[in-house]
Coordinates of C-alpha atoms in Angstrom, one line a residue:
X1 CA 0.0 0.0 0.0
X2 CA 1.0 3.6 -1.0
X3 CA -0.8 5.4 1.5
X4 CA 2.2 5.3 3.7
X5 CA 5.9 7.1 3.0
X6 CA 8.9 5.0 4.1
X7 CA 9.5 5.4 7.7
X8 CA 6.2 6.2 8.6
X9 CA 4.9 4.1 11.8
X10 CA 1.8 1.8 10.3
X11 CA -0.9 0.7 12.5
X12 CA -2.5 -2.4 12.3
X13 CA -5.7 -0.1 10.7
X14 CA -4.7 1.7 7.3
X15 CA -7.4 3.6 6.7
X16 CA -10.7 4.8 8.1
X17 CA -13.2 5.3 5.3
X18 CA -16.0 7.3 6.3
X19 CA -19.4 7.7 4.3
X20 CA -20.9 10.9 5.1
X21 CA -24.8 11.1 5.4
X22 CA -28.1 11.1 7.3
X23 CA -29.3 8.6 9.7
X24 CA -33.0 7.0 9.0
X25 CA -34.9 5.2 6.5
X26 CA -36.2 8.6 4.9
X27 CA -32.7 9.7 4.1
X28 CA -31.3 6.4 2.1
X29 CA -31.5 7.4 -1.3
X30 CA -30.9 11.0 -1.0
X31 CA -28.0 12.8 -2.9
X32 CA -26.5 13.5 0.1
X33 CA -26.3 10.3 1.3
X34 CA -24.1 9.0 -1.6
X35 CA -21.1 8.5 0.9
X36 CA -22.9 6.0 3.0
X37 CA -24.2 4.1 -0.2
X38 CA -20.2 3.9 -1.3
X39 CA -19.3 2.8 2.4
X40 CA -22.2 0.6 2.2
X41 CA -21.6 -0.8 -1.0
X42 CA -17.5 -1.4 0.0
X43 CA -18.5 -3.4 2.8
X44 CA -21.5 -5.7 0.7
X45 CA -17.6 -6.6 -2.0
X46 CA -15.5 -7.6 1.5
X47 CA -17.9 -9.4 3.6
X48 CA -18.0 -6.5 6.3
X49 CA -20.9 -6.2 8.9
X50 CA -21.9 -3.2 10.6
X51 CA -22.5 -3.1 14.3
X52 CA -22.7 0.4 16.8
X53 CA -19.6 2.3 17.9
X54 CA -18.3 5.5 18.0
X55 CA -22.0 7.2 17.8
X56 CA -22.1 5.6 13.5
X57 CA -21.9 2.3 11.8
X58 CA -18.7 0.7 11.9
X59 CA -17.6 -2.5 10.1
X60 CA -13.7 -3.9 9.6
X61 CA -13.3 -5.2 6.2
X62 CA -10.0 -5.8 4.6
X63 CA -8.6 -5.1 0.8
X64 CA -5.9 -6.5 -0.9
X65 CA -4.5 -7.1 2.0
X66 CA -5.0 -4.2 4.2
X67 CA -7.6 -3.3 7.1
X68 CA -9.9 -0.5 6.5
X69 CA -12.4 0.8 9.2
X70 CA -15.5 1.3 7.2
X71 CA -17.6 4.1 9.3
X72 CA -21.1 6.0 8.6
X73 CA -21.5 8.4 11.3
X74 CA -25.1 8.0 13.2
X75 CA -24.9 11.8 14.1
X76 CA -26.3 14.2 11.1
X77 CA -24.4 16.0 8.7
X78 CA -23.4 18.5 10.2
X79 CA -22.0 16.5 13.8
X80 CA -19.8 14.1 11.8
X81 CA -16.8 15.2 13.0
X82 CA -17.8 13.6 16.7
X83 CA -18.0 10.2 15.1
X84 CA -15.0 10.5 12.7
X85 CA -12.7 11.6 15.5
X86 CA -13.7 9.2 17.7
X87 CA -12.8 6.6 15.3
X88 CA -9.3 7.9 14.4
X89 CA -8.7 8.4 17.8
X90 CA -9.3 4.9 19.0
X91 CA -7.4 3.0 15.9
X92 CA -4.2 6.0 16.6
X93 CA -4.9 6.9 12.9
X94 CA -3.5 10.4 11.6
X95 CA -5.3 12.5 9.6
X96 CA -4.0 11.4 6.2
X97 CA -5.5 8.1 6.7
X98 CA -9.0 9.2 6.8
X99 CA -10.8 9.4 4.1
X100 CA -14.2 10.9 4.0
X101 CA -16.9 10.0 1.2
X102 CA -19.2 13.2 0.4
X103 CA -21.6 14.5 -2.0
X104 CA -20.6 17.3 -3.8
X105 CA -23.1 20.1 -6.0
X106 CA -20.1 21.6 -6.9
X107 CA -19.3 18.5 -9.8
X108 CA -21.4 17.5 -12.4
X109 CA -23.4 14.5 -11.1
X110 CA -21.1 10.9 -11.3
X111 CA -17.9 12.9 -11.5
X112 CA -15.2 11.9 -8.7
X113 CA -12.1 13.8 -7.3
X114 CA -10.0 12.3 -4.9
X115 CA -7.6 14.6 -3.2
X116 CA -6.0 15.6 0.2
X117 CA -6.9 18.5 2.1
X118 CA -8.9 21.3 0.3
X119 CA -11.3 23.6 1.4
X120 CA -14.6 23.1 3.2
X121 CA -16.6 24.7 0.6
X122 CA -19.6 25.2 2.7
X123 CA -20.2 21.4 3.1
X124 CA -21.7 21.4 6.9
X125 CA -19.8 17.5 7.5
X126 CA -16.8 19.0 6.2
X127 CA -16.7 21.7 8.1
X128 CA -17.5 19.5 11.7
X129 CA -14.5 17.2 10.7
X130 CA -12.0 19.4 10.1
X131 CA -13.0 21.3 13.6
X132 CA -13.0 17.8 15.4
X133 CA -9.8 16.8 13.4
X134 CA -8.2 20.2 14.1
X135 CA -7.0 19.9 10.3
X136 CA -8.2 20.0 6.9
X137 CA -5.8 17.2 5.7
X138 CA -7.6 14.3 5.3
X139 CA -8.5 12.8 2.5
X140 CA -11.9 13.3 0.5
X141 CA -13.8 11.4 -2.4
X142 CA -16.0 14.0 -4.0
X143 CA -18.4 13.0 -5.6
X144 CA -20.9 14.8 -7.9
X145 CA -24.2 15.0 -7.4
X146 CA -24.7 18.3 -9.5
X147 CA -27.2 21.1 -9.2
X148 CA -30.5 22.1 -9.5
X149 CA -31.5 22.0 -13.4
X150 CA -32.3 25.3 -15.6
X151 CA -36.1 25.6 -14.1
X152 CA -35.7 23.8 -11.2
X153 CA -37.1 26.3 -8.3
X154 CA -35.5 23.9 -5.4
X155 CA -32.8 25.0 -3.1
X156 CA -29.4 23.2 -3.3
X157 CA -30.3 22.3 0.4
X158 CA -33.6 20.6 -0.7
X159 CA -32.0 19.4 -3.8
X160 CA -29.6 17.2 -2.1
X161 CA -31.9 16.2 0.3
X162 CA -33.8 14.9 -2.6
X163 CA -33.3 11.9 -4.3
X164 CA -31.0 11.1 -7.6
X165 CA -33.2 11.7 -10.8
X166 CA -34.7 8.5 -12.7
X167 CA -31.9 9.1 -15.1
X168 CA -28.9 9.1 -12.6
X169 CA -27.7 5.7 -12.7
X170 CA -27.0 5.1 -8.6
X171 CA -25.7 1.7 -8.8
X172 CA -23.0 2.9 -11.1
X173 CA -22.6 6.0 -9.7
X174 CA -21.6 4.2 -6.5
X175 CA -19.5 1.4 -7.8
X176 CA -17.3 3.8 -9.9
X177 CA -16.3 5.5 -6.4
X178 CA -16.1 2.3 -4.9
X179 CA -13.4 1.5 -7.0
X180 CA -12.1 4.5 -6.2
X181 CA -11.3 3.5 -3.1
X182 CA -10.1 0.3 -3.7
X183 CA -7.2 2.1 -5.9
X184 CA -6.5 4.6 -3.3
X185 CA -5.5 1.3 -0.8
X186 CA -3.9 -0.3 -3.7
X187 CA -2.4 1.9 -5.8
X188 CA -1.9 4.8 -3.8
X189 CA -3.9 8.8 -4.1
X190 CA -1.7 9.6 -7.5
X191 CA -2.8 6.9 -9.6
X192 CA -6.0 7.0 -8.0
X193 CA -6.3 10.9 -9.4
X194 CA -4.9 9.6 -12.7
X195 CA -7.7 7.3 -13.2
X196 CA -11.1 8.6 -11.3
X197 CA -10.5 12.5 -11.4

């Protein structure tokens, strides 16, 4: 795994992966719940099964190889950070080895980026990480769930509370990133960049 430079201490967790969302039945298949369906979706490929801790959803799954932490925080949006840091704080995990799944109106909808760091960009879960984390490096998947269309009177707030349009395909929408994280453990965050962004 690339995650790590040479001399860097490993421990036995390499990365927490956390799917940013809301809790509850009503919230499933909204926009901005897309992190939780990739989290979701990571632990259906590698046998992982959820049980409570750290105030969210946590399962261990491991790929090619390495243990991931897969977490989706109980607390809404905008309290992730408690969860998250909870999490990182138990496995001894820096902030470079958590990566946070989030919807994102500011990329047309299925586009990914994965970076470290960044701004906030008015995204409430962000926000509550980075203040929990006392950082802003950690690592994100972006991924796009667009805007409101030409005509469409809703909100951005309502429109990602909304669900993805008939035409959105979800299923692939979430594998892609998926895979995106899957190359991140295996491959490392440059060649993940090279092939998702």
């Amino acid at each position: 795994m690339r995650l790590f430079r040479r001399g860097e201490v490993e421990t036995s967790m390499a990365l927490l992966v956390a799917g940013l969302g809301n809790p509850g039945p009503e919230h499933a298949g909204d926009r901005h719940n897309v992190g939780r369906m990739v989290v979701d979706e990571l632990a259906r490929r590698h046998q992982g099964s959820f049980k409570g801790k750290f105030h969210g959803r946590l399962a261990d799954v491991r790929v090619e190889g390495e243990k991931l932490a897969l977490l989706k925080p109980e607390t809404y949006m905008n309290e992730s950070g408690a969860s998250i840091q909870a999490a990182a704080a138990f496995y001894k995990l820096a902030s470079e080895q958590v990566l946070v799944v989030h919807d994102d109106v500011d990329l047309e909808t299925a586009r990914l980026q994965a970076r470290l760091g960044g701004g906030l960009a008015g995204h409430n879960g962000l926000r509550s990480i980075a203040q929990r984390l006392g950082t802003q490096e950690f690592l994100r998947l972006r991924v796009g769930v667009g805007r409101p269309g030409r005509g469409d009177p809703r909100p951005v707030a309502d429109y990602v509370l909304s669900r993805f349009a008939p035409e959105d395909d979800v299923d692939a929408i979430v594998g892609q990133a998926a895979d995106a994280v899957e190359c991140l453990v295996a491959e490392g965050l440059d060649e993940t960049q090279r092939r998702f962004n």
